[in-house]
Amino acid sequence: MVTYIVAFAYGRMLFSATQDWSNASEAIFRFPGSKLEDYARPALDLLSLMMFTWLLTPVVIFSEAVLSHSDEESKRGKRSGRFSISGLIGFTTAAALAIVWIRFLTSNLAPQTAYSHLSPTDAIREWIGTYLPFTIPPLIAATVILYGLTKRWWLALLAFGCAIVLDGVGTNIVAFAVQNITGEQQGGILGGSHIDRWLYVCGRSLTTCCAFSTARLMGVRPIFGNCEAQNIATEPSVAPKPRSRAI
């Protein structure tokens, strides 16, 4: 996880430096990292990662509790997927880290970002009211991609295509709703053409797919549901293989 975060952060800096170099005719290309401003985009990405962790922690615990059978838990002699004191402490710690990072972004020590001219309270209010709705479409797309990677390879390709469609359509719907509620025109990629928006969505889904695929290659395989392991010493080899339940 640390390796991926470091590679992703430097990749974001390298992409920003390449974009500035290609847009400016007299600019000289340099590898990023020597200036404080190079860390502006990774700092914002780290805040989004903390917020995602804080929001998804109860969702993951609740999903595990729903997908777990009480009789299967009693056979294994343990209970999983329950809210515990450690889970609550982790949830509170993630929220505290996010608040501390927001205070850092609004201070003079951080690089210049969209939070530099805001107070910590205004930054939290703006993130919840402006940026939080746009996290729903990529969250749905990431869940579809993760589910596809736990199945056959052709289903993974189908899930990747569905994730792009869901993310693109969902982002357009959220952008339209936010624009009509707040009355403000969306800028950046959301304010550009439909082609730019769909290319951005496709790249975001591709990044998510690469991250989950790398985790699979490193031996991390998420399973939706419970899978009873076969006891080789007591069960015959002709017994049917355990099957994990899907969502």
PDB file of C-alpha atoms in Angstrom:
ATOM      1  CA  MET A   1       0.000   0.000   0.000  1.00  0.00           C
ATOM      2  CA  VAL A   2       2.819   2.403   0.865  1.00  0.00           C
ATOM      3  CA  THR A   3       4.592   1.564  -2.406  1.00  0.00           C
ATOM      4  CA  TYR A   4       1.461   2.285  -4.407  1.00  0.00           C
ATOM      5  CA  ILE A   5       0.781   5.597  -2.608  1.00  0.00           C
ATOM      6  CA  VAL A   6       4.360   6.790  -3.197  1.00  0.00           C
ATOM      7  CA  ALA A   7       4.279   5.752  -6.859  1.00  0.00           C
ATOM      8  CA  PHE A   8       0.877   7.353  -7.365  1.00  0.00           C
ATOM      9  CA  ALA A   9       1.919  10.618  -5.661  1.00  0.00           C
ATOM     10  CA  TYR A  10       5.062  10.977  -7.770  1.00  0.00           C
ATOM     11  CA  GLY A  11       3.116   9.980 -10.871  1.00  0.00           C
ATOM     12  CA  ARG A  12       0.680  12.817 -10.200  1.00  0.00           C
ATOM     13  CA  MET A  13       3.583  15.245  -9.860  1.00  0.00           C
ATOM     14  CA  LEU A  14       5.203  13.943 -13.035  1.00  0.00           C
ATOM     15  CA  PHE A  15       1.917  14.257 -14.924  1.00  0.00           C
ATOM     16  CA  SER A  16       1.439  17.864 -13.750  1.00  0.00           C
ATOM     17  CA  ALA A  17       4.997  18.785 -14.731  1.00  0.00           C
ATOM     18  CA  THR A  18       4.553  17.190 -18.157  1.00  0.00           C
ATOM     19  CA  GLN A  19       1.256  19.030 -18.667  1.00  0.00           C
ATOM     20  CA  ASP A  20       2.804  22.402 -17.757  1.00  0.00           C
ATOM     21  CA  TRP A  21       5.767  21.712 -20.035  1.00  0.00           C
ATOM     22  CA  SER A  22       3.533  20.804 -22.985  1.00  0.00           C
ATOM     23  CA  ASN A  23       1.268  23.860 -22.571  1.00  0.00           C
ATOM     24  CA  ALA A  24       4.071  26.432 -22.211  1.00  0.00           C
ATOM     25  CA  SER A  25       6.175  27.065 -25.294  1.00  0.00           C
ATOM     26  CA  GLU A  26       9.262  28.347 -23.455  1.00  0.00           C
ATOM     27  CA  ALA A  27       9.121  26.063 -20.424  1.00  0.00           C
ATOM     28  CA  ILE A  28      11.990  23.680 -19.746  1.00  0.00           C
ATOM     29  CA  PHE A  29      10.972  20.208 -18.616  1.00  0.00           C
ATOM     30  CA  ARG A  30      12.185  19.161 -15.178  1.00  0.00           C
ATOM     31  CA  PHE A  31      11.437  16.197 -12.980  1.00  0.00           C
ATOM     32  CA  PRO A  32       9.167  17.290 -10.122  1.00  0.00           C
ATOM     33  CA  GLY A  33       9.907  17.137  -6.422  1.00  0.00           C
ATOM     34  CA  SER A  34      12.385  19.978  -5.905  1.00  0.00           C
ATOM     35  CA  LYS A  35       9.756  22.681  -5.267  1.00  0.00           C
ATOM     36  CA  LEU A  36       7.076  22.824  -2.600  1.00  0.00           C
ATOM     37  CA  GLU A  37       4.376  23.544  -5.160  1.00  0.00           C
ATOM     38  CA  ASP A  38       5.029  20.155  -6.790  1.00  0.00           C
ATOM     39  CA  TYR A  39       3.348  18.492  -3.807  1.00  0.00           C
ATOM     40  CA  ALA A  40       0.047  20.370  -4.163  1.00  0.00           C
ATOM     41  CA  ARG A  41      -1.790  17.671  -6.100  1.00  0.00           C
ATOM     42  CA  PRO A  42      -0.494  14.735  -3.962  1.00  0.00           C
ATOM     43  CA  ALA A  43      -1.522  16.651  -0.830  1.00  0.00           C
ATOM     44  CA  LEU A  44      -5.091  16.936  -2.116  1.00  0.00           C
ATOM     45  CA  ASP A  45      -5.086  13.285  -3.150  1.00  0.00           C
ATOM     46  CA  LEU A  46      -3.982  12.275   0.342  1.00  0.00           C
ATOM     47  CA  LEU A  47      -6.916  14.200   1.822  1.00  0.00           C
ATOM     48  CA  SER A  48      -9.317  12.384  -0.508  1.00  0.00           C
ATOM     49  CA  LEU A  49      -7.767   9.064   0.501  1.00  0.00           C
ATOM     50  CA  MET A  50      -8.254   9.851   4.196  1.00  0.00           C
ATOM     51  CA  MET A  51     -11.850  10.885   3.614  1.00  0.00           C
ATOM     52  CA  PHE A  52     -12.522   7.723   1.618  1.00  0.00           C
ATOM     53  CA  THR A  53     -11.073   5.621   4.429  1.00  0.00           C
ATOM     54  CA  TRP A  54     -13.202   7.419   6.999  1.00  0.00           C
ATOM     55  CA  LEU A  55     -16.403   7.050   4.977  1.00  0.00           C
ATOM     56  CA  LEU A  56     -15.861   3.449   3.854  1.00  0.00           C
ATOM     57  CA  THR A  57     -14.844   1.963   7.213  1.00  0.00           C
ATOM     58  CA  PRO A  58     -18.425   1.520   8.527  1.00  0.00           C
ATOM     59  CA  VAL A  59     -19.608   0.441   5.051  1.00  0.00           C
ATOM     60  CA  VAL A  60     -17.031  -2.356   4.889  1.00  0.00           C
ATOM     61  CA  ILE A  61     -17.748  -3.537   8.432  1.00  0.00           C
ATOM     62  CA  PHE A  62     -21.495  -3.537   7.826  1.00  0.00           C
ATOM     63  CA  SER A  63     -21.122  -5.420   4.518  1.00  0.00           C
ATOM     64  CA  GLU A  64     -18.967  -8.072   6.198  1.00  0.00           C
ATOM     65  CA  ALA A  65     -21.567  -8.470   8.928  1.00  0.00           C
ATOM     66  CA  VAL A  66     -24.397  -8.887   6.418  1.00  0.00           C
ATOM     67  CA  LEU A  67     -22.479 -11.395   4.271  1.00  0.00           C
ATOM     68  CA  SER A  68     -21.486 -13.536   7.267  1.00  0.00           C
ATOM     69  CA  HIS A  69     -23.706 -16.400   8.449  1.00  0.00           C
ATOM     70  CA  SER A  70     -24.016 -16.903  12.191  1.00  0.00           C
ATOM     71  CA  ASP A  71     -23.843 -20.706  11.807  1.00  0.00           C
ATOM     72  CA  GLU A  72     -20.632 -20.491   9.780  1.00  0.00           C
ATOM     73  CA  GLU A  73     -19.129 -18.167  12.372  1.00  0.00           C
ATOM     74  CA  SER A  74     -20.016 -20.615  15.165  1.00  0.00           C
ATOM     75  CA  LYS A  75     -18.299 -23.457  13.270  1.00  0.00           C
ATOM     76  CA  ARG A  76     -15.119 -21.420  13.013  1.00  0.00           C
ATOM     77  CA  GLY A  77     -15.397 -20.441  16.647  1.00  0.00           C
ATOM     78  CA  LYS A  78     -15.263 -16.717  16.023  1.00  0.00           C
ATOM     79  CA  ARG A  79     -17.488 -13.824  15.113  1.00  0.00           C
ATOM     80  CA  SER A  80     -16.492 -11.406  12.374  1.00  0.00           C
ATOM     81  CA  GLY A  81     -17.933  -8.282  10.868  1.00  0.00           C
ATOM     82  CA  ARG A  82     -19.118  -6.731  14.134  1.00  0.00           C
ATOM     83  CA  PHE A  83     -18.623  -3.205  15.353  1.00  0.00           C
ATOM     84  CA  SER A  84     -16.003  -3.251  18.085  1.00  0.00           C
ATOM     85  CA  ILE A  85     -14.094  -0.790  20.227  1.00  0.00           C
ATOM     86  CA  SER A  86     -11.051  -1.079  17.961  1.00  0.00           C
ATOM     87  CA  GLY A  87     -13.222  -0.327  14.922  1.00  0.00           C
ATOM     88  CA  LEU A  88     -14.657   2.752  16.568  1.00  0.00           C
ATOM     89  CA  ILE A  89     -11.169   3.891  17.568  1.00  0.00           C
ATOM     90  CA  GLY A  90      -9.965   3.405  13.990  1.00  0.00           C
ATOM     91  CA  PHE A  91     -12.950   5.322  12.639  1.00  0.00           C
ATOM     92  CA  THR A  92     -12.271   8.211  15.043  1.00  0.00           C
ATOM     93  CA  THR A  93      -8.540   8.160  14.275  1.00  0.00           C
ATOM     94  CA  ALA A  94      -9.174   8.375  10.522  1.00  0.00           C
ATOM     95  CA  ALA A  95     -11.472  11.376  11.075  1.00  0.00           C
ATOM     96  CA  ALA A  96      -8.874  13.046  13.305  1.00  0.00           C
ATOM     97  CA  LEU A  97      -6.113  12.531  10.721  1.00  0.00           C
ATOM     98  CA  ALA A  98      -8.304  14.029   8.006  1.00  0.00           C
ATOM     99  CA  ILE A  99      -9.051  17.092  10.152  1.00  0.00           C
ATOM    100  CA  VAL A 100      -5.353  17.527  10.972  1.00  0.00           C
ATOM    101  CA  TRP A 101      -4.479  17.303   7.275  1.00  0.00           C
ATOM    102  CA  ILE A 102      -7.129  19.913   6.416  1.00  0.00           C
ATOM    103  CA  ARG A 103      -5.601  22.239   8.993  1.00  0.00           C
ATOM    104  CA  PHE A 104      -2.212  21.629   7.363  1.00  0.00           C
ATOM    105  CA  LEU A 105      -3.580  22.471   3.901  1.00  0.00           C
ATOM    106  CA  THR A 106      -5.005  25.750   5.215  1.00  0.00           C
ATOM    107  CA  SER A 107      -1.721  26.755   6.881  1.00  0.00           C
ATOM    108  CA  ASN A 108       1.251  28.616   5.415  1.00  0.00           C
ATOM    109  CA  LEU A 109       3.442  25.514   5.475  1.00  0.00           C
ATOM    110  CA  ALA A 110       1.454  23.687   2.779  1.00  0.00           C
ATOM    111  CA  PRO A 111       1.754  24.268  -0.981  1.00  0.00           C
ATOM    112  CA  GLN A 112      -0.777  26.514  -2.655  1.00  0.00           C
ATOM    113  CA  THR A 113      -4.035  24.622  -3.151  1.00  0.00           C
ATOM    114  CA  ALA A 114      -7.747  25.366  -3.250  1.00  0.00           C
ATOM    115  CA  TYR A 115      -7.750  25.229   0.578  1.00  0.00           C
ATOM    116  CA  SER A 116      -5.022  27.824   1.103  1.00  0.00           C
ATOM    117  CA  HIS A 117      -7.426  30.781   1.290  1.00  0.00           C
ATOM    118  CA  LEU A 118      -9.968  28.986   3.506  1.00  0.00           C
ATOM    119  CA  SER A 119     -10.238  28.412   7.219  1.00  0.00           C
ATOM    120  CA  PRO A 120     -10.343  24.800   8.485  1.00  0.00           C
ATOM    121  CA  THR A 121     -14.101  25.054   9.140  1.00  0.00           C
ATOM    122  CA  ASP A 122     -14.801  26.478   5.678  1.00  0.00           C
ATOM    123  CA  ALA A 123     -12.565  23.827   4.085  1.00  0.00           C
ATOM    124  CA  ILE A 124     -14.484  21.002   5.760  1.00  0.00           C
ATOM    125  CA  ARG A 125     -17.818  22.575   4.801  1.00  0.00           C
ATOM    126  CA  GLU A 126     -16.711  23.034   1.192  1.00  0.00           C
ATOM    127  CA  TRP A 127     -15.403  19.472   0.933  1.00  0.00           C
ATOM    128  CA  ILE A 128     -18.640  17.996   2.253  1.00  0.00           C
ATOM    129  CA  GLY A 129     -20.905  20.219   0.187  1.00  0.00           C
ATOM    130  CA  THR A 130     -18.913  20.346  -3.072  1.00  0.00           C
ATOM    131  CA  TYR A 131     -16.503  17.420  -3.366  1.00  0.00           C
ATOM    132  CA  LEU A 132     -18.256  14.671  -1.412  1.00  0.00           C
ATOM    133  CA  PRO A 133     -21.108  14.115  -3.952  1.00  0.00           C
ATOM    134  CA  PHE A 134     -18.538  13.530  -6.702  1.00  0.00           C
ATOM    135  CA  THR A 135     -17.012  10.631  -4.740  1.00  0.00           C
ATOM    136  CA  ILE A 136     -20.168   8.520  -5.137  1.00  0.00           C
ATOM    137  CA  PRO A 137     -19.764   7.614  -8.877  1.00  0.00           C
ATOM    138  CA  PRO A 138     -16.088   6.523  -8.601  1.00  0.00           C
ATOM    139  CA  LEU A 139     -16.964   4.591  -5.423  1.00  0.00           C
ATOM    140  CA  ILE A 140     -19.613   2.625  -7.335  1.00  0.00           C
ATOM    141  CA  ALA A 141     -17.185   2.073 -10.217  1.00  0.00           C
ATOM    142  CA  ALA A 142     -14.446   0.859  -7.854  1.00  0.00           C
ATOM    143  CA  THR A 143     -16.868  -1.604  -6.230  1.00  0.00           C
ATOM    144  CA  VAL A 144     -17.862  -2.996  -9.646  1.00  0.00           C
ATOM    145  CA  ILE A 145     -14.199  -3.354 -10.689  1.00  0.00           C
ATOM    146  CA  LEU A 146     -13.308  -5.064  -7.412  1.00  0.00           C
ATOM    147  CA  TYR A 147     -16.206  -7.485  -7.800  1.00  0.00           C
ATOM    148  CA  GLY A 148     -15.177  -8.282 -11.392  1.00  0.00           C
ATOM    149  CA  LEU A 149     -11.588  -9.049 -10.405  1.00  0.00           C
ATOM    150  CA  THR A 150     -12.772 -11.704  -7.945  1.00  0.00           C
ATOM    151  CA  LYS A 151     -14.435 -13.658 -10.784  1.00  0.00           C
ATOM    152  CA  ARG A 152     -13.391 -14.929 -14.219  1.00  0.00           C
ATOM    153  CA  TRP A 153     -11.244 -12.824 -16.564  1.00  0.00           C
ATOM    154  CA  TRP A 154     -14.036 -12.132 -19.036  1.00  0.00           C
ATOM    155  CA  LEU A 155     -16.258 -10.891 -16.212  1.00  0.00           C
ATOM    156  CA  ALA A 156     -13.444  -8.578 -15.114  1.00  0.00           C
ATOM    157  CA  LEU A 157     -13.413  -6.987 -18.586  1.00  0.00           C
ATOM    158  CA  LEU A 158     -17.193  -6.621 -18.507  1.00  0.00           C
ATOM    159  CA  ALA A 159     -17.039  -5.068 -15.040  1.00  0.00           C
ATOM    160  CA  PHE A 160     -14.399  -2.598 -16.233  1.00  0.00           C
ATOM    161  CA  GLY A 161     -16.634  -1.464 -19.103  1.00  0.00           C
ATOM    162  CA  CYS A 162     -19.651  -1.175 -16.798  1.00  0.00           C
ATOM    163  CA  ALA A 163     -17.589   0.802 -14.280  1.00  0.00           C
ATOM    164  CA  ILE A 164     -16.638   3.372 -16.946  1.00  0.00           C
ATOM    165  CA  VAL A 165     -20.277   3.776 -17.964  1.00  0.00           C
ATOM    166  CA  LEU A 166     -21.524   4.043 -14.368  1.00  0.00           C
ATOM    167  CA  ASP A 167     -18.786   6.500 -13.423  1.00  0.00           C
ATOM    168  CA  GLY A 168     -19.321   8.660 -16.516  1.00  0.00           C
ATOM    169  CA  VAL A 169     -23.107   8.791 -16.295  1.00  0.00           C
ATOM    170  CA  GLY A 170     -23.045   9.232 -12.522  1.00  0.00           C
ATOM    171  CA  THR A 171     -20.504  12.079 -12.732  1.00  0.00           C
ATOM    172  CA  ASN A 172     -22.653  13.868 -15.305  1.00  0.00           C
ATOM    173  CA  ILE A 173     -25.734  13.493 -13.100  1.00  0.00           C
ATOM    174  CA  VAL A 174     -23.931  14.751  -9.999  1.00  0.00           C
ATOM    175  CA  ALA A 175     -22.408  17.683 -11.907  1.00  0.00           C
ATOM    176  CA  PHE A 176     -25.835  18.635 -13.259  1.00  0.00           C
ATOM    177  CA  ALA A 177     -27.431  18.401  -9.798  1.00  0.00           C
ATOM    178  CA  VAL A 178     -24.679  20.396  -8.054  1.00  0.00           C
ATOM    179  CA  GLN A 179     -24.775  23.065 -10.758  1.00  0.00           C
ATOM    180  CA  ASN A 180     -28.534  23.501 -10.420  1.00  0.00           C
ATOM    181  CA  ILE A 181     -28.488  23.490  -6.595  1.00  0.00           C
ATOM    182  CA  THR A 182     -25.535  25.798  -6.054  1.00  0.00           C
ATOM    183  CA  GLY A 183     -25.936  27.847  -9.245  1.00  0.00           C
ATOM    184  CA  GLU A 184     -22.186  27.724  -9.870  1.00  0.00           C
ATOM    185  CA  GLN A 185     -20.629  26.565 -13.119  1.00  0.00           C
ATOM    186  CA  GLN A 186     -18.342  23.589 -12.652  1.00  0.00           C
ATOM    187  CA  GLY A 187     -14.735  24.199 -13.666  1.00  0.00           C
ATOM    188  CA  GLY A 188     -11.796  22.042 -14.637  1.00  0.00           C
ATOM    189  CA  ILE A 189     -12.569  18.705 -16.245  1.00  0.00           C
ATOM    190  CA  LEU A 190     -16.231  18.922 -15.204  1.00  0.00           C
ATOM    191  CA  GLY A 191     -16.590  22.270 -16.975  1.00  0.00           C
ATOM    192  CA  GLY A 192     -14.980  21.066 -20.202  1.00  0.00           C
ATOM    193  CA  SER A 193     -16.368  19.090 -23.094  1.00  0.00           C
ATOM    194  CA  HIS A 194     -18.011  15.698 -22.793  1.00  0.00           C
ATOM    195  CA  ILE A 195     -15.003  14.066 -24.462  1.00  0.00           C
ATOM    196  CA  ASP A 196     -12.617  15.450 -21.830  1.00  0.00           C
ATOM    197  CA  ARG A 197     -14.930  14.301 -19.060  1.00  0.00           C
ATOM    198  CA  TRP A 198     -15.261  10.763 -20.430  1.00  0.00           C
ATOM    199  CA  LEU A 199     -11.498  10.499 -20.989  1.00  0.00           C
ATOM    200  CA  TYR A 200     -10.955  11.570 -17.383  1.00  0.00           C
ATOM    201  CA  VAL A 201     -13.464   8.992 -16.154  1.00  0.00           C
ATOM    202  CA  CYS A 202     -11.838   6.273 -18.267  1.00  0.00           C
ATOM    203  CA  GLY A 203      -8.413   7.134 -16.877  1.00  0.00           C
ATOM    204  CA  ARG A 204      -9.741   7.090 -13.323  1.00  0.00           C
ATOM    205  CA  SER A 205     -11.288   3.653 -13.787  1.00  0.00           C
ATOM    206  CA  LEU A 206      -8.085   2.413 -15.436  1.00  0.00           C
ATOM    207  CA  THR A 207      -6.057   3.632 -12.453  1.00  0.00           C
ATOM    208  CA  THR A 208      -8.403   1.838 -10.042  1.00  0.00           C
ATOM    209  CA  CYS A 209      -8.220  -1.349 -12.099  1.00  0.00           C
ATOM    210  CA  CYS A 210      -4.403  -1.210 -12.156  1.00  0.00           C
ATOM    211  CA  ALA A 211      -4.287  -0.707  -8.388  1.00  0.00           C
ATOM    212  CA  PHE A 212      -6.571  -3.683  -7.673  1.00  0.00           C
ATOM    213  CA  SER A 213      -4.781  -5.838 -10.268  1.00  0.00           C
ATOM    214  CA  THR A 214      -1.434  -5.050  -8.650  1.00  0.00           C
ATOM    215  CA  ALA A 215      -2.866  -6.103  -5.295  1.00  0.00           C
ATOM    216  CA  ARG A 216      -4.027  -9.379  -6.854  1.00  0.00           C
ATOM    217  CA  LEU A 217      -0.558 -10.033  -8.300  1.00  0.00           C
ATOM    218  CA  MET A 218       0.937  -9.457  -4.845  1.00  0.00           C
ATOM    219  CA  GLY A 219      -1.336 -12.125  -3.352  1.00  0.00           C
ATOM    220  CA  VAL A 220      -4.200  -9.995  -2.038  1.00  0.00           C
ATOM    221  CA  ARG A 221      -7.511 -11.470  -3.175  1.00  0.00           C
ATOM    222  CA  PRO A 222     -10.752 -10.081  -1.739  1.00  0.00           C
ATOM    223  CA  ILE A 223     -13.620 -12.568  -1.428  1.00  0.00           C
ATOM    224  CA  PHE A 224     -17.233 -11.433  -1.199  1.00  0.00           C
ATOM    225  CA  GLY A 225     -18.739 -13.732   1.402  1.00  0.00           C
ATOM    226  CA  ASN A 226     -17.380 -16.631   3.422  1.00  0.00           C
ATOM    227  CA  CYS A 227     -15.417 -19.614   2.148  1.00  0.00           C
ATOM    228  CA  GLU A 228     -14.969 -22.657   4.312  1.00  0.00           C
ATOM    229  CA  ALA A 229     -11.466 -24.102   3.997  1.00  0.00           C
ATOM    230  CA  GLN A 230     -11.171 -27.842   3.470  1.00  0.00           C
ATOM    231  CA  ASN A 231      -9.490 -29.836   6.196  1.00  0.00           C
ATOM    232  CA  ILE A 232      -7.173 -32.204   4.329  1.00  0.00           C
ATOM    233  CA  ALA A 233      -6.532 -34.364   7.384  1.00  0.00           C
ATOM    234  CA  THR A 234     -10.208 -35.159   8.050  1.00  0.00           C
ATOM    235  CA  GLU A 235     -12.033 -34.596   4.751  1.00  0.00           C
ATOM    236  CA  PRO A 236     -11.635 -36.717   1.625  1.00  0.00           C
ATOM    237  CA  SER A 237     -10.034 -35.198  -1.458  1.00  0.00           C
ATOM    238  CA  VAL A 238     -13.149 -35.901  -3.542  1.00  0.00           C
ATOM    239  CA  ALA A 239     -15.202 -33.447  -1.540  1.00  0.00           C
ATOM    240  CA  PRO A 240     -16.587 -30.548  -3.567  1.00  0.00           C
ATOM    241  CA  LYS A 241     -14.615 -27.357  -3.490  1.00  0.00           C
ATOM    242  CA  PRO A 242     -15.973 -24.564  -1.300  1.00  0.00           C
ATOM    243  CA  ARG A 243     -17.728 -21.798  -3.155  1.00  0.00           C
ATOM    244  CA  SER A 244     -17.749 -18.181  -2.045  1.00  0.00           C
ATOM    245  CA  ARG A 245     -21.052 -16.388  -2.108  1.00  0.00           C
ATOM    246  CA  ALA A 246     -21.358 -13.291  -4.217  1.00  0.00           C
ATOM    247  CA  ILE A 247     -22.975 -10.057  -3.145  1.00  0.00           C
TER     248      ILE A 247
END
